[in-house]
């Protein structure tokens, strides 16, 4: 019996020692793991302090006037976008406005805008006039001691430039010269596009980058129809992507710019929720092709609502003045997809401080990487808008306080969509330049990638078999 008790005591002693040893080993392993975790996080903190986040671009509109971009050496470059502009023949730009340069081989291809600015045609032509405002802004940036800040500065050495600007007034060319006259085989617009492609592809700047750092203006959806597929490596400035395949134009590569509104801006707006009697406003073309069928369907759904104005309208017979008055007296303004996802109606609404109701599933909006449109707009899916009573009930359900908040925000953001010459801080002209500047790092990356195999040679001195298999357009 005593022997059994002695053996049991020995076994218990051994078991306690084993448990103690296991506990000690576990504690040591836990301590070591904590040590390595802490060491790892300390290393990350060191990296963060070495490359502080504040060295990257602050893309808020109120901060974007100072473009601060890290280069490949991690130094910070501050200042306006550096733009090289081709000295193209006036037939591509101000010549389309009937301006002619003075006789003589030494005369400039540009008008002296300090003395005379060729006027741009009015009416609906104005909505796609960004090419005019950007070109004027570049020309004005050359003047010394200009009493204003600039978002872009013209440079004369293309190797110093961030982007290469192509001054072709493509929207104006389409609007004025797309028809074929009886004595012509092709339109002047088509001829100019052919000349443009020939000119650009022959330039050393285009060959150097494959056109990737070129800025091409094609704001009218039908502009550059013949040239766009040949110039697609370039950065396009567009109103939307409705008539472009994604291989030619896309949100990663290109910039969406605002239309210039055609209705009168609502200056000194002291109106309010109760002083705007119309709940929901739309005036324009109702029967459209492509994705614009929704306009017709909404007309049938809303035509009997007493406080909804939904009617056909055009610029004729004082149409612009009527639209201005109607929008200024409306709480909400419909922006519905037409032949393309976008329309000028959105920017007319913003200028009227009329809360936009956007029904366009495929719309891309200007500067949406820095502006939150949900703060001053109402978005409705097309499938929901076409449900009976859905849209009108949604709009009626928005309270006076909610509407007033959006109305106040509209008055804050409207400056981003106004075009001026000379340009003003954070107006539409400078916002477009800033949007281009934010694309520059991506442009440089694509250019660098395109050069990966450009110098590859085999032992025989011939191009590497791998580089020959990779199409240049892939990059």
Coordinates of C-alpha atoms in Angstrom, one line a residue:
X1 CA 0.0 0.0 0.0
X2 CA 2.8 2.4 0.9
X3 CA 4.5 1.5 -2.4
X4 CA 1.4 2.4 -4.4
X5 CA 1.1 5.8 -2.6
X6 CA 4.8 6.5 -3.3
X7 CA 4.4 5.7 -7.0
X8 CA 1.3 7.9 -7.3
X9 CA 3.2 10.8 -5.6
X10 CA 6.0 10.4 -8.1
X11 CA 3.7 10.4 -11.1
X12 CA 2.0 13.5 -9.8
X13 CA 5.3 15.2 -9.4
X14 CA 6.3 14.4 -12.9
X15 CA 3.0 15.6 -14.3
X16 CA 3.3 18.9 -12.5
X17 CA 6.8 19.4 -13.9
X18 CA 5.6 18.7 -17.4
X19 CA 2.7 21.2 -17.1
X20 CA 5.1 23.8 -15.7
X21 CA 7.6 23.2 -18.5
X22 CA 4.8 23.5 -21.1
X23 CA 3.6 26.7 -19.6
X24 CA 7.1 28.1 -19.6
X25 CA 7.7 27.2 -23.2
X26 CA 4.3 28.6 -24.2
X27 CA 5.1 31.9 -22.4
X28 CA 8.4 32.2 -24.1
X29 CA 6.9 31.6 -27.6
X30 CA 4.2 34.2 -26.9
X31 CA 6.8 36.7 -25.8
X32 CA 8.9 36.1 -28.9
X33 CA 5.9 36.5 -31.2
X34 CA 5.0 39.8 -29.5
X35 CA 8.5 41.0 -29.9
X36 CA 8.5 40.3 -33.7
X37 CA 5.1 41.8 -34.2
X38 CA 6.2 45.0 -32.4
X39 CA 9.4 45.1 -34.4
X40 CA 7.5 44.7 -37.6
X41 CA 5.1 47.6 -36.8
X42 CA 8.0 49.8 -35.7
X43 CA 9.6 49.2 -39.1
X44 CA 6.4 50.3 -40.9
X45 CA 6.2 53.4 -38.8
X46 CA 9.8 54.2 -39.9
X47 CA 8.8 53.8 -43.5
X48 CA 5.7 56.0 -43.0
X49 CA 7.9 58.8 -41.5
X50 CA 10.4 58.5 -44.3
X51 CA 7.7 58.8 -47.0
X52 CA 5.0 61.0 -45.4
X53 CA 1.5 60.9 -47.0
X54 CA 1.3 64.7 -47.3
X55 CA 3.8 64.6 -50.1
X56 CA 1.2 63.3 -52.5
X57 CA -1.5 65.4 -54.2
X58 CA -4.2 67.0 -52.2
X59 CA -7.0 66.8 -54.8
X60 CA -9.6 68.9 -53.0
X61 CA -10.8 71.6 -55.4
X62 CA -9.8 74.4 -53.0
X63 CA -6.3 72.9 -52.7
X64 CA -5.8 71.7 -56.2
X65 CA -4.6 75.0 -57.6
X66 CA -1.2 74.1 -56.2
X67 CA -0.2 70.9 -58.1
X68 CA 2.2 68.9 -55.9
X69 CA 3.3 65.6 -57.6
X70 CA 6.0 63.3 -56.5
X71 CA 8.5 62.5 -59.2
X72 CA 10.6 59.3 -59.6
X73 CA 13.3 60.8 -57.3
X74 CA 10.7 61.4 -54.5
X75 CA 11.1 65.1 -54.8
X76 CA 8.1 67.4 -54.8
X77 CA 7.2 69.5 -57.8
X78 CA 4.9 72.4 -57.1
X79 CA 3.4 74.8 -59.5
X80 CA 1.1 74.9 -62.6
X81 CA 0.8 72.2 -65.1
X82 CA 3.5 72.6 -67.8
X83 CA 1.9 72.5 -71.2
X84 CA 3.6 72.4 -74.6
X85 CA 1.2 73.6 -77.4
X86 CA 1.8 72.9 -81.0
X87 CA 2.0 76.0 -83.2
X88 CA -0.6 74.6 -85.7
X89 CA -2.0 76.4 -88.7
X90 CA -4.9 78.7 -87.8
X91 CA -7.2 76.5 -90.0
X92 CA -7.3 74.1 -87.0
X93 CA -8.3 76.7 -84.4
X94 CA -9.0 80.4 -84.7
X95 CA -9.2 80.2 -88.5
X96 CA -12.5 78.3 -87.9
X97 CA -13.7 81.5 -86.3
X98 CA -12.8 83.4 -89.5
X99 CA -9.7 84.9 -88.0
X100 CA -6.8 85.3 -90.4
X101 CA -3.2 85.9 -89.5
X102 CA -1.4 88.9 -91.0
X103 CA 0.4 88.5 -94.2
X104 CA 4.1 87.7 -93.9
X105 CA 6.2 84.7 -93.1
X106 CA 7.1 85.9 -89.7
X107 CA 3.5 86.5 -88.5
X108 CA 2.2 84.5 -85.7
X109 CA -0.3 81.7 -86.1
X110 CA -2.1 83.1 -83.0
X111 CA -4.1 86.2 -82.5
X112 CA -2.7 88.9 -80.2
X113 CA -5.4 88.3 -77.6
X114 CA -4.2 91.4 -75.7
X115 CA -5.6 93.4 -78.6
X116 CA -8.3 91.2 -80.1
X117 CA -10.1 88.0 -79.1
X118 CA -12.0 86.3 -82.0
X119 CA -15.6 85.8 -80.8
X120 CA -17.1 82.3 -80.4
X121 CA -20.5 81.7 -81.9
X122 CA -23.4 81.7 -79.4
X123 CA -26.4 79.5 -78.8
X124 CA -25.9 75.8 -78.5
X125 CA -22.4 76.1 -80.0
X126 CA -21.2 77.4 -76.6
X127 CA -21.9 74.3 -74.7
X128 CA -19.0 72.5 -76.3
X129 CA -16.6 75.5 -76.4
X130 CA -14.0 74.2 -73.9
X131 CA -11.4 74.1 -76.7
X132 CA -11.7 77.8 -77.0
X133 CA -11.3 78.6 -73.3
X134 CA -8.4 76.3 -72.7
X135 CA -6.5 77.6 -75.7
X136 CA -7.1 81.2 -74.7
X137 CA -5.9 80.3 -71.2
X138 CA -2.6 78.9 -72.5
X139 CA -2.0 81.9 -74.6
X140 CA -2.6 84.3 -71.7
X141 CA -0.3 82.3 -69.4
X142 CA 2.6 83.6 -71.4
X143 CA 2.1 87.2 -70.3
X144 CA 4.5 88.3 -67.6
X145 CA 3.2 89.5 -64.3
X146 CA -0.3 88.3 -65.1
X147 CA -2.5 89.5 -62.2
X148 CA -3.9 86.0 -61.5
X149 CA -3.0 82.5 -60.5
X150 CA -2.7 80.0 -63.3
X151 CA -3.4 76.2 -63.3
X152 CA -1.4 75.7 -66.5
X153 CA 1.6 77.4 -68.0
X154 CA 2.7 77.2 -71.6
X155 CA 6.3 76.0 -72.1
X156 CA 8.3 76.0 -75.3
X157 CA 10.5 73.0 -74.8
X158 CA 8.4 69.9 -75.2
X159 CA 10.8 67.8 -73.1
X160 CA 10.0 70.0 -70.1
X161 CA 6.3 69.6 -70.5
X162 CA 3.9 67.5 -68.5
X163 CA 1.5 67.2 -71.5
X164 CA 1.4 68.1 -75.1
X165 CA -1.7 70.2 -76.0
X166 CA -3.3 69.8 -79.5
X167 CA -5.2 73.0 -80.3
X168 CA -7.8 71.7 -82.7
X169 CA -11.3 73.1 -82.2
X170 CA -12.9 69.8 -83.1
X171 CA -16.4 70.6 -81.7
X172 CA -16.6 73.9 -83.6
X173 CA -15.3 72.1 -86.7
X174 CA -18.1 69.5 -86.4
X175 CA -20.8 72.1 -85.7
X176 CA -19.9 74.4 -88.6
X177 CA -18.2 72.3 -91.2
X178 CA -19.5 68.7 -91.0
X179 CA -21.8 69.0 -94.0
X180 CA -20.6 68.2 -97.5
X181 CA -21.1 71.1 -99.9
X182 CA -22.1 70.4 -103.5
X183 CA -18.6 71.1 -104.8
X184 CA -16.9 69.0 -102.2
X185 CA -16.2 65.2 -102.1
X186 CA -15.7 65.3 -98.3
X187 CA -16.6 67.8 -95.6
X188 CA -14.1 70.4 -94.3
X189 CA -14.4 68.7 -90.9
X190 CA -13.3 65.3 -92.2
X191 CA -10.4 66.9 -94.2
X192 CA -9.2 68.6 -91.1
X193 CA -9.2 65.4 -89.1
X194 CA -7.1 63.7 -91.8
X195 CA -4.6 66.6 -91.8
X196 CA -4.5 66.4 -88.0
X197 CA -3.6 62.7 -87.9
X198 CA -0.9 63.2 -90.5
X199 CA 0.5 66.2 -88.6
X200 CA 0.5 64.6 -85.2
X201 CA 1.9 61.2 -86.1
X202 CA 4.8 62.9 -87.9
X203 CA 5.9 64.9 -84.8
X204 CA 8.8 63.8 -82.7
X205 CA 6.7 64.4 -79.6
X206 CA 4.1 61.9 -80.7
X207 CA 6.7 59.3 -81.7
X208 CA 8.5 59.8 -78.3
X209 CA 5.5 58.8 -76.2
X210 CA 3.3 57.1 -78.8
X211 CA 0.9 60.0 -78.2
X212 CA 0.1 59.0 -74.6
X213 CA 1.0 62.5 -73.2
X214 CA -1.0 64.4 -75.8
X215 CA -4.2 66.2 -74.9
X216 CA -6.9 66.0 -77.6
X217 CA -10.2 67.9 -77.3
X218 CA -13.3 66.1 -78.5
X219 CA -16.1 67.5 -76.3
X220 CA -18.9 67.2 -78.8
X221 CA -20.0 63.5 -79.0
X222 CA -19.8 63.6 -82.8
X223 CA -16.5 65.4 -83.0
X224 CA -13.3 63.5 -84.1
X225 CA -15.4 60.6 -85.5
X226 CA -12.8 59.8 -88.2
X227 CA -9.7 60.5 -86.2
X228 CA -10.5 59.1 -82.7
X229 CA -9.6 55.5 -83.5
X230 CA -6.2 56.6 -84.8
X231 CA -5.4 58.9 -81.9
X232 CA -6.7 56.8 -79.1
X233 CA -3.4 56.6 -77.1
X234 CA -3.9 60.3 -76.4
X235 CA -5.8 61.8 -73.4
X236 CA -9.2 62.8 -74.7
X237 CA -11.2 65.6 -73.1
X238 CA -14.8 64.5 -73.5
X239 CA -18.4 65.2 -72.4
X240 CA -19.1 61.5 -71.9
X241 CA -18.1 58.0 -73.1
X242 CA -21.4 57.3 -74.8
X243 CA -20.1 56.9 -78.3
X244 CA -16.7 55.5 -77.6
X245 CA -15.6 51.9 -77.1
X246 CA -13.7 51.4 -73.9
X247 CA -10.5 50.5 -75.8
X248 CA -10.6 54.1 -77.3
X249 CA -11.8 56.2 -74.3
X250 CA -12.2 55.3 -70.6
X251 CA -12.3 57.0 -67.2
X252 CA -8.7 55.8 -66.3
X253 CA -7.1 57.5 -69.4
X254 CA -9.3 60.4 -70.3
X255 CA -11.0 63.5 -68.7
X256 CA -14.7 64.3 -68.5
X257 CA -15.2 68.1 -68.8
X258 CA -18.4 70.1 -68.1
X259 CA -20.5 71.7 -70.7
X260 CA -20.7 75.5 -70.7
X261 CA -24.2 76.3 -69.5
X262 CA -26.4 78.2 -71.9
X263 CA -29.1 79.5 -69.5
X264 CA -28.6 82.6 -67.5
X265 CA -26.8 82.1 -64.1
X266 CA -28.9 82.9 -61.1
X267 CA -27.0 85.8 -59.6
X268 CA -27.8 87.1 -56.2
X269 CA -30.2 84.2 -55.6
X270 CA -32.4 85.0 -52.6
X271 CA -35.0 82.4 -53.4
X272 CA -35.9 79.5 -51.3
X273 CA -38.0 76.3 -51.0
X274 CA -41.3 78.1 -50.7
X275 CA -40.6 80.7 -53.4
X276 CA -40.0 78.1 -56.1
X277 CA -43.5 76.9 -57.1
X278 CA -42.5 74.2 -59.6
X279 CA -41.6 70.9 -58.0
X280 CA -39.9 69.2 -60.9
X281 CA -38.8 70.8 -64.2
X282 CA -37.9 69.5 -67.7
X283 CA -37.9 71.3 -71.0
X284 CA -36.2 69.9 -74.1
X285 CA -36.3 67.2 -76.7
X286 CA -38.6 64.4 -75.5
X287 CA -38.3 61.8 -78.3
X288 CA -34.7 60.6 -78.5
X289 CA -32.9 57.6 -79.9
X290 CA -30.5 55.2 -78.1
X291 CA -30.8 55.4 -74.3
X292 CA -33.1 58.5 -74.5
X293 CA -36.3 56.4 -74.6
X294 CA -36.7 57.1 -70.9
X295 CA -37.6 60.8 -71.6
X296 CA -40.7 59.6 -73.5
X297 CA -41.7 57.2 -70.8
X298 CA -41.3 59.8 -68.1
X299 CA -43.4 62.3 -70.1
X300 CA -46.3 59.9 -70.0
X301 CA -45.9 59.2 -66.3
X302 CA -45.6 62.8 -65.2
X303 CA -47.7 64.8 -67.7
X304 CA -50.7 65.0 -65.4
X305 CA -48.8 66.0 -62.2
X306 CA -49.9 69.6 -61.4
X307 CA -46.6 70.9 -60.0
X308 CA -44.4 69.2 -62.6
X309 CA -43.4 71.0 -65.8
X310 CA -42.4 68.5 -68.5
X311 CA -42.6 69.8 -72.0
X312 CA -40.9 70.0 -75.4
X313 CA -38.6 73.0 -75.9
X314 CA -35.7 74.3 -78.1
X315 CA -33.5 77.3 -78.4
X316 CA -35.9 78.9 -80.9
X317 CA -38.5 81.5 -80.1
X318 CA -36.8 82.6 -76.8
X319 CA -36.4 79.0 -75.6
X320 CA -33.3 79.8 -73.6
X321 CA -34.9 82.7 -71.7
X322 CA -38.0 80.5 -71.0
X323 CA -35.8 77.7 -69.7
X324 CA -33.9 80.2 -67.5
X325 CA -37.1 81.4 -66.0
X326 CA -38.5 77.9 -65.5
X327 CA -35.4 76.6 -63.8
X328 CA -35.0 79.6 -61.5
X329 CA -38.6 78.9 -60.3
X330 CA -38.1 75.1 -59.8
X331 CA -37.0 73.1 -56.8
X332 CA -35.7 70.1 -58.8
X333 CA -34.6 69.9 -62.4
X334 CA -34.5 66.6 -64.4
X335 CA -31.3 65.6 -66.2
X336 CA -32.3 62.6 -68.2
X337 CA -30.2 60.5 -70.6
X338 CA -30.7 61.5 -74.2
X339 CA -28.8 60.4 -77.3
X340 CA -25.8 60.2 -75.0
X341 CA -25.5 59.7 -71.2
X342 CA -24.8 63.4 -70.6
X343 CA -26.4 66.7 -71.5
X344 CA -26.0 70.4 -70.9
X345 CA -29.1 70.4 -68.8
X346 CA -27.2 69.3 -65.7
X347 CA -25.0 72.4 -65.8
X348 CA -28.0 74.6 -66.6
X349 CA -29.5 73.2 -63.4
X350 CA -26.4 73.9 -61.3
X351 CA -26.2 77.5 -62.6
X352 CA -29.9 77.9 -61.7
X353 CA -29.4 76.4 -58.2
X354 CA -32.1 73.9 -59.1
X355 CA -31.3 70.6 -57.5
X356 CA -30.5 68.1 -60.3
X357 CA -32.3 64.8 -60.5
X358 CA -30.0 62.6 -62.6
X359 CA -31.5 59.7 -64.4
X360 CA -28.7 58.4 -66.5
X361 CA -27.2 55.0 -65.5
X362 CA -24.0 55.4 -67.6
X363 CA -23.2 59.0 -66.9
X364 CA -19.7 60.0 -65.9
X365 CA -19.4 63.4 -64.2
X366 CA -16.7 66.0 -64.3
X367 CA -14.2 66.2 -61.4
X368 CA -16.0 63.4 -59.5
X369 CA -12.8 62.3 -58.0
X370 CA -12.8 65.6 -56.0
X371 CA -16.5 66.5 -55.9
X372 CA -19.3 64.5 -54.2
X373 CA -22.3 65.0 -56.4
X374 CA -24.6 63.3 -53.9
X375 CA -24.3 66.5 -51.7
X376 CA -26.3 68.5 -54.2
X377 CA -28.0 66.0 -56.6
X378 CA -30.5 63.2 -56.5
X379 CA -29.6 60.1 -58.4
X380 CA -32.3 57.7 -59.6
X381 CA -31.8 54.4 -61.5
X382 CA -33.7 54.3 -64.8
X383 CA -35.5 51.1 -63.8
X384 CA -36.8 52.8 -60.6
X385 CA -37.7 56.0 -62.4
X386 CA -40.0 54.2 -64.8
X387 CA -42.1 52.6 -62.0
X388 CA -45.4 54.3 -61.6
X389 CA -45.4 57.1 -59.0
X390 CA -41.9 56.2 -57.9
X391 CA -40.1 59.3 -59.0
X392 CA -42.7 61.9 -58.0
X393 CA -43.2 60.2 -54.6
X394 CA -39.4 60.2 -54.1
X395 CA -39.1 63.9 -54.8
X396 CA -42.1 64.9 -52.7
X397 CA -40.5 63.0 -49.8
X398 CA -37.5 65.3 -49.7
X399 CA -37.9 67.7 -46.9
X400 CA -37.5 71.4 -47.0
X401 CA -34.4 71.1 -44.8
X402 CA -32.8 68.5 -47.1
X403 CA -33.5 70.6 -50.2
X404 CA -32.1 73.7 -48.5
X405 CA -28.9 71.9 -47.7
X406 CA -28.5 70.8 -51.3
X407 CA -29.5 74.3 -52.6
X408 CA -26.8 75.9 -50.4
X409 CA -24.2 73.4 -51.6
X410 CA -25.1 74.2 -55.2
X411 CA -24.3 77.8 -54.6
X412 CA -20.9 76.7 -53.3
X413 CA -19.9 74.4 -56.2
X414 CA -21.3 76.5 -59.1
X415 CA -17.9 78.3 -59.5
X416 CA -16.3 75.0 -60.6
X417 CA -18.5 75.0 -63.8
X418 CA -18.2 78.6 -64.8
X419 CA -15.9 79.4 -67.8
X420 CA -14.0 82.7 -67.7
X421 CA -11.3 84.6 -69.6
X422 CA -9.0 85.3 -67.9
X423 CA -9.6 82.2 -65.9
X424 CA -10.2 82.4 -62.2
X425 CA -9.1 80.2 -59.3
X426 CA -11.0 76.9 -59.4
X427 CA -13.3 77.9 -62.3
X428 CA -14.1 75.4 -65.0
X429 CA -11.0 76.2 -67.0
X430 CA -8.6 75.7 -64.1
X431 CA -10.6 72.6 -62.9
X432 CA -10.1 71.0 -66.3
X433 CA -6.3 71.7 -66.1
X434 CA -6.2 70.3 -62.6
X435 CA -8.0 67.1 -63.8
X436 CA -5.4 66.7 -66.5
X437 CA -2.7 67.2 -64.0
X438 CA -4.1 64.4 -61.9
X439 CA -3.8 62.1 -64.9
X440 CA -0.1 62.9 -65.5
X441 CA 1.3 60.2 -63.1
X442 CA -0.7 57.5 -65.0
X443 CA 0.4 58.9 -68.3
X444 CA 4.1 58.7 -67.3
X445 CA 3.6 55.1 -66.0
X446 CA 2.1 54.0 -69.4
X447 CA 4.9 55.7 -71.2
X448 CA 7.5 54.0 -69.0
X449 CA 5.8 50.6 -69.5
X450 CA 5.8 51.1 -73.2
X451 CA 9.6 51.3 -73.2
X452 CA 10.2 48.1 -71.3
X453 CA 11.1 46.1 -74.3
X454 CA 11.8 48.9 -76.8
X455 CA 15.6 48.4 -76.3
X456 CA 15.6 44.6 -75.9
X457 CA 18.0 42.9 -78.3
X458 CA 19.1 39.3 -78.6
X459 CA 22.6 38.0 -78.8
X460 CA 22.5 38.3 -82.6
X461 CA 21.7 42.0 -82.3
X462 CA 18.0 41.5 -83.3
X463 CA 15.0 42.6 -81.3
X464 CA 14.1 40.2 -78.6
X465 CA 11.6 37.6 -79.7
X466 CA 9.5 38.4 -76.6
X467 CA 9.3 42.1 -77.4
X468 CA 8.3 41.4 -81.0
X469 CA 5.3 39.4 -79.7
X470 CA 4.0 42.2 -77.6
X471 CA 2.0 44.8 -79.5
X472 CA 2.9 48.4 -78.8
X473 CA -0.8 49.3 -78.3
X474 CA -0.9 46.8 -75.4
X475 CA 0.9 49.4 -73.2

